[in-house]
Structure formats: C-alpha cells, structure tokens
mmCIF file of C-alpha atoms and ligand atoms in Angstrom:
data_model
loop_
_atom_site.group_PDB
_atom_site.id
_atom_site.type_symbol
_atom_site.label_atom_id
_atom_site.label_comp_id
_atom_site.label_asym_id
_atom_site.label_seq_id
_atom_site.Cartn_x
_atom_site.Cartn_y
_atom_site.Cartn_z
ATOM 1 C CA MET B 1 182.631 159.108 136.136
ATOM 2 C CA ALA B 2 184.996 161.015 138.432
ATOM 3 C CA GLU B 3 184.218 162.291 141.785
ATOM 4 C CA LYS B 4 183.359 165.866 142.137
ATOM 5 C CA LEU B 5 185.943 167.435 143.941
ATOM 6 C CA LYS B 6 184.292 168.384 147.680
ATOM 7 C CA LEU B 7 185.357 172.454 148.644
ATOM 8 C CA LEU B 8 184.712 174.369 150.765
ATOM 9 C CA ILE B 9 185.742 178.067 150.415
ATOM 10 C CA THR B 10 185.061 180.797 153.019
ATOM 11 C CA ALA B 11 184.659 184.861 152.209
ATOM 12 C CA GLY B 12 183.661 188.506 153.537
ATOM 13 C CA PRO B 13 184.409 189.799 156.744
ATOM 14 C CA THR B 14 182.871 188.968 160.137
ATOM 15 C CA ARG B 15 180.654 190.855 162.933
ATOM 16 C CA GLU B 16 182.291 190.894 166.627
ATOM 17 C CA ALA B 17 179.263 192.520 168.281
ATOM 18 C CA LEU B 18 179.704 194.398 171.754
ATOM 19 C CA ASP B 19 176.083 195.110 172.354
ATOM 20 C CA PRO B 20 172.575 194.660 170.387
ATOM 21 C CA VAL B 21 173.759 197.539 168.162
ATOM 22 C CA ARG B 22 177.165 197.744 167.767
ATOM 23 C CA PHE B 23 179.532 195.506 165.990
ATOM 24 C CA ILE B 24 183.186 195.580 165.136
ATOM 25 C CA THR B 25 183.491 194.270 161.656
ATOM 26 C CA ASN B 26 186.408 195.048 158.558
ATOM 27 C CA ARG B 27 186.514 196.490 154.629
ATOM 28 C CA SER B 28 185.892 193.040 152.921
ATOM 29 C CA SER B 29 183.561 192.826 150.260
ATOM 30 C CA GLY B 30 183.699 188.925 149.875
ATOM 31 C CA LYS B 31 184.197 189.727 145.987
ATOM 32 C CA MET B 32 187.654 187.739 146.302
ATOM 33 C CA GLY B 33 185.679 184.416 147.342
ATOM 34 C CA TYR B 34 182.453 184.460 145.500
ATOM 35 C CA SER B 35 184.793 184.938 142.430
ATOM 36 C CA LEU B 36 186.233 181.437 143.682
ATOM 37 C CA ALA B 37 183.187 179.931 144.322
ATOM 38 C CA ALA B 38 181.730 180.904 141.167
ATOM 39 C CA ALA B 39 185.004 179.518 139.372
ATOM 40 C CA ALA B 40 185.154 176.299 141.074
ATOM 41 C CA VAL B 41 181.574 175.382 140.435
ATOM 42 C CA GLU B 42 182.148 176.562 136.796
ATOM 43 C CA LYS B 43 185.241 173.181 137.249
ATOM 44 C CA GLY B 44 182.222 171.045 138.267
ATOM 45 C CA PHE B 45 183.657 171.392 141.553
ATOM 46 C CA SER B 46 181.021 170.576 144.782
ATOM 47 C CA VAL B 47 181.268 173.909 146.421
ATOM 48 C CA ILE B 48 179.912 174.772 149.908
ATOM 49 C CA LEU B 49 180.716 178.675 150.667
ATOM 50 C CA VAL B 50 180.776 179.705 154.126
ATOM 51 C CA SER B 51 179.872 183.777 154.330
ATOM 52 C CA GLY B 52 180.073 186.075 156.427
ATOM 53 C CA PRO B 53 177.970 189.423 156.066
ATOM 54 C CA VAL B 54 178.131 191.309 152.326
ATOM 55 C CA ASP B 55 176.662 194.045 150.513
ATOM 56 C CA SER B 56 173.550 192.400 148.980
ATOM 57 C CA SER B 57 175.109 192.938 145.271
ATOM 58 C CA VAL B 58 177.608 190.523 146.156
ATOM 59 C CA ILE B 59 175.440 186.893 145.162
ATOM 60 C CA PRO B 60 176.071 183.764 145.977
ATOM 61 C CA PRO B 61 177.276 181.985 142.442
ATOM 62 C CA GLU B 62 174.271 179.229 140.907
ATOM 63 C CA GLY B 63 174.851 175.431 141.884
ATOM 64 C CA LEU B 64 176.227 175.889 145.005
ATOM 65 C CA THR B 65 176.091 172.816 146.982
ATOM 66 C CA GLU B 66 175.456 174.575 150.339
ATOM 67 C CA PHE B 67 175.557 178.431 151.112
ATOM 68 C CA VAL B 68 175.944 178.756 154.765
ATOM 69 C CA PRO B 69 175.290 182.975 155.696
ATOM 70 C CA VAL B 70 177.374 183.107 159.355
ATOM 71 C CA VAL B 71 178.144 186.493 161.342
ATOM 72 C CA SER B 72 180.673 185.775 163.908
ATOM 73 C CA ALA B 73 184.224 184.321 163.515
ATOM 74 C CA ALA B 74 182.938 182.213 166.074
ATOM 75 C CA GLU B 75 179.763 180.648 164.093
ATOM 76 C CA MET B 76 182.089 180.684 161.149
ATOM 77 C CA ALA B 77 185.007 178.369 163.079
ATOM 78 C CA GLU B 78 181.639 176.240 163.729
ATOM 79 C CA ALA B 79 180.328 175.861 160.578
ATOM 80 C CA VAL B 80 183.648 175.526 158.767
ATOM 81 C CA LYS B 81 184.981 172.891 161.185
ATOM 82 C CA SER B 82 181.969 170.843 161.313
ATOM 83 C CA ARG B 83 182.430 170.624 157.108
ATOM 84 C CA PHE B 84 186.223 170.526 156.287
ATOM 85 C CA PRO B 85 186.136 166.599 157.396
ATOM 86 C CA ALA B 86 184.128 165.527 154.399
ATOM 87 C CA MET B 87 185.983 167.456 152.271
ATOM 88 C CA ASP B 88 188.809 167.392 149.751
ATOM 89 C CA ALA B 89 190.410 171.019 150.199
ATOM 90 C CA ALA B 90 189.541 174.096 151.230
ATOM 91 C CA ILE B 91 190.037 177.915 150.720
ATOM 92 C CA LEU B 92 189.701 180.492 153.379
ATOM 93 C CA CYS B 93 189.038 183.789 151.966
ATOM 94 C CA ALA B 94 187.405 185.195 154.382
ATOM 95 C CA ALA B 95 188.624 188.537 156.524
ATOM 96 C CA VAL B 96 188.061 186.939 160.051
ATOM 97 C CA ALA B 97 188.239 189.101 162.941
ATOM 98 C CA ASP B 98 191.507 188.624 164.924
ATOM 99 C CA TYR B 99 189.801 189.738 168.033
ATOM 100 C CA ARG B 100 186.178 190.373 169.692
ATOM 101 C CA PRO B 101 184.876 191.951 172.325
ATOM 102 C CA LYS B 102 185.473 190.142 175.458
ATOM 103 C CA ILE B 103 182.073 190.698 177.015
ATOM 104 C CA MET B 104 178.910 191.153 174.401
ATOM 105 C CA GLU B 105 176.246 193.318 176.574
ATOM 106 C CA THR B 106 173.131 192.294 176.549
ATOM 107 C CA ASN B 107 171.301 195.581 177.138
ATOM 108 C CA LYS B 108 172.711 198.683 174.608
ATOM 109 C CA ILE B 109 175.717 200.493 176.352
ATOM 110 C CA LYS B 110 175.026 203.881 177.431
ATOM 111 C CA LYS B 111 176.868 206.575 177.331
ATOM 112 C CA LYS B 112 178.688 208.144 180.768
ATOM 113 C CA GLU B 113 181.035 210.948 180.595
ATOM 114 C CA GLY B 114 185.132 210.821 179.849
ATOM 115 C CA ALA B 115 186.895 207.736 177.692
ATOM 116 C CA PHE B 116 185.180 204.136 177.056
ATOM 117 C CA PHE B 117 187.696 201.044 177.370
ATOM 118 C CA LEU B 118 187.031 197.815 175.104
ATOM 119 C CA GLU B 119 188.344 194.654 175.936
ATOM 120 C CA LEU B 120 189.176 192.636 173.205
ATOM 121 C CA GLU B 121 189.590 188.276 173.224
ATOM 122 C CA ARG B 122 191.471 186.646 170.265
ATOM 123 C CA THR B 123 188.887 184.413 167.812
ATOM 124 C CA GLU B 124 190.028 181.456 167.104
ATOM 125 C CA ASP B 125 192.130 181.205 163.954
ATOM 126 C CA ILE B 126 190.025 179.362 161.471
ATOM 127 C CA LEU B 127 192.895 178.492 159.278
ATOM 128 C CA PHE B 128 195.177 177.166 161.930
ATOM 129 C CA SER B 129 192.646 174.859 163.017
ATOM 130 C CA LEU B 130 192.184 173.510 159.773
ATOM 131 C CA GLY B 131 195.774 173.033 159.427
ATOM 132 C CA GLN B 132 195.757 170.824 162.812
ATOM 133 C CA MET B 133 192.658 168.646 161.207
ATOM 134 C CA LYS B 134 194.081 168.322 157.852
ATOM 135 C CA THR B 135 194.767 164.394 156.667
ATOM 136 C CA SER B 136 197.387 164.087 154.031
ATOM 137 C CA ALA B 137 194.626 163.328 151.362
ATOM 138 C CA GLN B 138 193.264 167.246 151.721
ATOM 139 C CA ARG B 139 194.561 170.390 150.521
ATOM 140 C CA LEU B 140 194.347 173.612 152.623
ATOM 141 C CA ILE B 141 194.910 176.869 151.147
ATOM 142 C CA GLY B 142 195.624 180.762 152.395
ATOM 143 C CA PHE B 143 195.273 183.766 152.447
ATOM 144 C CA ALA B 144 197.914 186.525 153.621
ATOM 145 C CA ALA B 145 197.040 190.433 153.377
ATOM 146 C CA GLU B 146 200.248 191.748 154.007
ATOM 147 C CA THR B 147 201.833 195.679 153.748
ATOM 148 C CA GLU B 148 205.229 194.446 153.699
ATOM 149 C CA ASN B 149 207.977 192.006 153.413
ATOM 150 C CA LEU B 150 205.058 189.311 151.307
ATOM 151 C CA ALA B 151 207.262 186.664 150.465
ATOM 152 C CA GLU B 152 208.998 186.210 154.203
ATOM 153 C CA ASN B 153 205.021 186.658 155.472
ATOM 154 C CA ALA B 154 203.425 184.166 153.594
ATOM 155 C CA LEU B 155 205.751 181.804 153.776
ATOM 156 C CA GLY B 156 205.963 181.784 157.286
ATOM 157 C CA LYS B 157 202.130 181.752 157.250
ATOM 158 C CA LEU B 158 202.168 178.278 155.139
ATOM 159 C CA LYS B 159 204.799 176.758 157.459
ATOM 160 C CA ARG B 160 202.821 178.181 160.680
ATOM 161 C CA LYS B 161 199.471 176.972 159.607
ATOM 162 C CA ASN B 162 200.711 173.377 158.000
ATOM 163 C CA LEU B 163 199.068 175.000 154.447
ATOM 164 C CA ASP B 164 199.542 173.671 150.849
ATOM 165 C CA TRP B 165 199.143 176.749 149.189
ATOM 166 C CA ILE B 166 199.094 180.708 150.436
ATOM 167 C CA ALA B 167 197.865 183.839 147.852
ATOM 168 C CA ALA B 168 199.609 186.577 148.772
ATOM 169 C CA ASN B 169 198.256 189.865 148.175
ATOM 170 C CA GLN B 170 199.756 193.425 148.891
ATOM 171 C CA VAL B 171 197.432 195.456 150.702
ATOM 172 C CA GLY B 172 197.580 199.284 150.820
ATOM 173 C CA LEU B 173 197.736 199.621 147.353
ATOM 174 C CA PRO B 174 195.093 201.823 145.588
ATOM 175 C CA GLY B 175 192.770 199.808 142.902
ATOM 176 C CA GLN B 176 193.336 196.108 143.782
ATOM 177 C CA GLY B 177 192.686 193.976 147.233
ATOM 178 C CA PHE B 178 190.168 194.837 149.868
ATOM 179 C CA GLN B 179 186.730 196.533 148.374
ATOM 180 C CA SER B 180 188.257 196.598 144.588
ATOM 181 C CA ASP B 181 187.009 194.208 141.792
ATOM 182 C CA ARG B 182 190.607 193.878 141.172
ATOM 183 C CA ASN B 183 193.662 192.311 142.645
ATOM 184 C CA GLU B 184 196.852 190.709 142.309
ATOM 185 C CA ILE B 185 198.145 187.805 143.472
ATOM 186 C CA THR B 186 201.530 185.481 144.354
ATOM 187 C CA LEU B 187 201.317 181.647 144.887
ATOM 188 C CA TYR B 188 203.558 180.474 147.238
ATOM 189 C CA GLY B 189 203.340 176.428 147.494
ATOM 190 C CA VAL B 190 204.380 174.214 150.027
ATOM 191 C CA ASN B 191 206.390 172.460 147.639
ATOM 192 C CA GLY B 192 208.278 175.635 146.798
ATOM 193 C CA GLU B 193 206.644 176.741 143.997
ATOM 194 C CA THR B 194 205.884 180.891 142.734
ATOM 195 C CA VAL B 195 203.465 181.531 141.060
ATOM 196 C CA GLN B 196 202.650 184.838 139.865
ATOM 197 C CA LEU B 197 199.648 186.026 138.734
ATOM 198 C CA PRO B 198 199.452 189.849 137.466
ATOM 199 C CA LEU B 199 196.709 192.674 138.425
ATOM 200 C CA THR B 200 193.044 191.417 136.948
ATOM 201 C CA GLU B 201 189.522 191.044 137.229
ATOM 202 C CA LYS B 202 189.086 188.722 140.083
ATOM 203 C CA LYS B 203 187.046 186.607 137.977
ATOM 204 C CA LEU B 204 189.915 185.819 136.267
ATOM 205 C CA LEU B 205 192.142 185.738 139.387
ATOM 206 C CA ALA B 206 189.451 183.220 140.756
ATOM 207 C CA ARG B 207 189.891 180.811 137.168
ATOM 208 C CA GLN B 208 194.119 181.151 137.301
ATOM 209 C CA MET B 209 194.368 180.641 140.646
ATOM 210 C CA LEU B 210 192.293 177.360 141.233
ATOM 211 C CA ASP B 211 194.024 176.600 137.741
ATOM 212 C CA VAL B 212 197.232 176.264 139.395
ATOM 213 C CA ILE B 213 195.967 174.473 143.260
ATOM 214 C CA PHE B 214 193.965 172.208 141.027
ATOM 215 C CA GLN B 215 195.958 171.169 137.675
HETATM 216 N N1 CTP N 1 192.208 183.493 159.258
HETATM 217 C C1 CTP N 1 191.216 182.057 159.347
HETATM 218 N N2 CTP N 1 190.653 182.358 161.045
HETATM 219 C C2 CTP N 1 191.154 183.570 161.840
HETATM 220 C C3 CTP N 1 192.132 184.996 161.251
HETATM 221 C C4 CTP N 1 192.395 184.786 159.930
HETATM 222 O O1 CTP N 1 190.844 181.219 159.005
HETATM 223 N N3 CTP N 1 190.630 184.087 162.937
HETATM 224 C C5 CTP N 1 192.769 182.878 157.940
HETATM 225 C C6 CTP N 1 192.192 183.830 156.450
HETATM 226 O O2 CTP N 1 191.257 183.290 156.150
HETATM 227 C C7 CTP N 1 193.594 184.165 156.235
HETATM 228 C C8 CTP N 1 194.481 183.797 156.568
HETATM 229 O O3 CTP N 1 194.031 182.971 157.828
HETATM 230 O O4 CTP N 1 193.400 182.854 155.190
HETATM 231 C C9 CTP N 1 195.348 184.807 156.985
HETATM 232 O O5 CTP N 1 194.901 186.012 157.735
HETATM 233 P P1 CTP N 1 195.559 187.256 157.816
HETATM 234 O O6 CTP N 1 194.815 187.936 159.147
HETATM 235 O O7 CTP N 1 196.396 187.589 156.484
HETATM 236 O O8 CTP N 1 196.996 186.718 158.978
HETATM 237 P P2 CTP N 1 197.467 186.156 159.999
HETATM 238 O O9 CTP N 1 197.666 184.286 160.269
HETATM 239 O O10 CTP N 1 196.222 186.643 160.837
HETATM 240 O O11 CTP N 1 198.763 187.210 160.977
HETATM 241 P P3 CTP N 1 198.979 188.553 160.776
HETATM 242 O O12 CTP N 1 197.973 188.896 161.632
HETATM 243 O O13 CTP N 1 200.254 188.123 161.541
HETATM 244 O O14 CTP N 1 199.250 189.023 159.509
#
C-alpha cells in the first residue's frame, strides 16, 4: 500500500496578549481550516491540524494524526516549523495576526487620564518561513483574503512566498468568507493554472480544493 500523504493544516485566528486579561484577535471562525482537515482525513491523508482558539462548536474531525492547539502567532510558528520537515504538504489557512503588542504587561494595565498608545511589532509570517524551508518534494499552499485586485495580489503572494497554490477569496462580501459557512475561491497554481470554485458550503469547497491540489 502507498504511504499516506502527510498534510499539515493551520486554522483559526491567533490571540496576541497586551496584559493578562486583554488580547488582539480577528473574526476568523476556523471553519475553512477545519473543513479542509475533515476533507483531507476523508481522502485518507495523515493530517496534523494546528489551530488557534476557535468556538467550542467548531470541532476537530475524528481521525486526525495530531491536533495542536495554540494561542499566539509565535506559538503557531513554533508548532508549524518544527513539524513541517516531516510533511509532504502544508495548507496555511489560519488568520495569523500580522502584529502583536511590543510589550506584554505582566500586570493588568490600569486606565489613566488621556489617550492610550499601544506599540505593535510584526509577527513572523509563517507562510513565508515555510516557503524558505520548502524542499522540491514538498507542496505549500496559502490563502489570500483580498478586498481589491484579487488576482494581482494573490499572484504576488504566490511568488513572494514561494507557494505551489494560493486560494484567493474576496472579503467584505455579505454571506461568504470570514465567520460564514460558505465561501468562493479562485485557486492560482505556480504553473499558471486558474481554477474557479464558485460560492458553496465550506465543507464541499474544501473537498473541491483538495481534488484540484492533490489530483
Ligand atoms: N500567514 C502566516 N503568518 C502570518 C500572516 C499570514 O502564515 N503572520 C498566512 C495565512 O495563513 C495565509 C497567508 O499568509 O495563508 C496570507 O495572509 P494575508 O494576511 O492575507 O496576506 P499577507 O501576506 O499578510 O499580505 P497583506 O497583509 O499585504 O495582505
């Protein structure tokens, strides 16, 4: 029997702490990444799911090889980079915070008179790092959420981050994308492929995506 394809998937948002009780995050539900993980298990792949904090209604599929819960971008970067060398492919679907508070206060920040200024610093671009680590035998797939110039921006990211495929979706449209059960994706491949996957349930979309990428 052929070896199972080893696939790592990231999902959900990250949380970047300001102090023990506050953090910066985003509206990612994790549904797209979890749907991809479920579809990949269904396809018979060996799947590692690395996930930021998601709602308890979003449940990891049965049959995962490993489930790795993380909180911050730094934790996600560590979990992903340490596992990637043993993988055949990775799909990074997580909405990783691009910035985090420069200082994480150990005590709760007290309010004062006047304005409050928060200094942020860049987090690691995990997808970019994997693009640098990638061998010719490994496949790397990223997502691009764009409000404008979808094709141009997605193709720029495909090249800059050394990806094999990028799944681009238009954000800011009602009833699809972030927090929704439905989405619409255009897949761009490194060999010039363009595959349109029309608006549908994320579960079905996940299967269609894997069929294109791992045909
Ligand atoms: N990503 C990542 N690590 C980060 C930020 C993003 O791995 N720190 C990954 C996401 O999982 C996604 C892809 O990068 O697969 C695209 O992220 P996005 O924020 O849309 O694009 P950026 O490259 O950050 O570019 P920009 O902010 O200019 O849109």
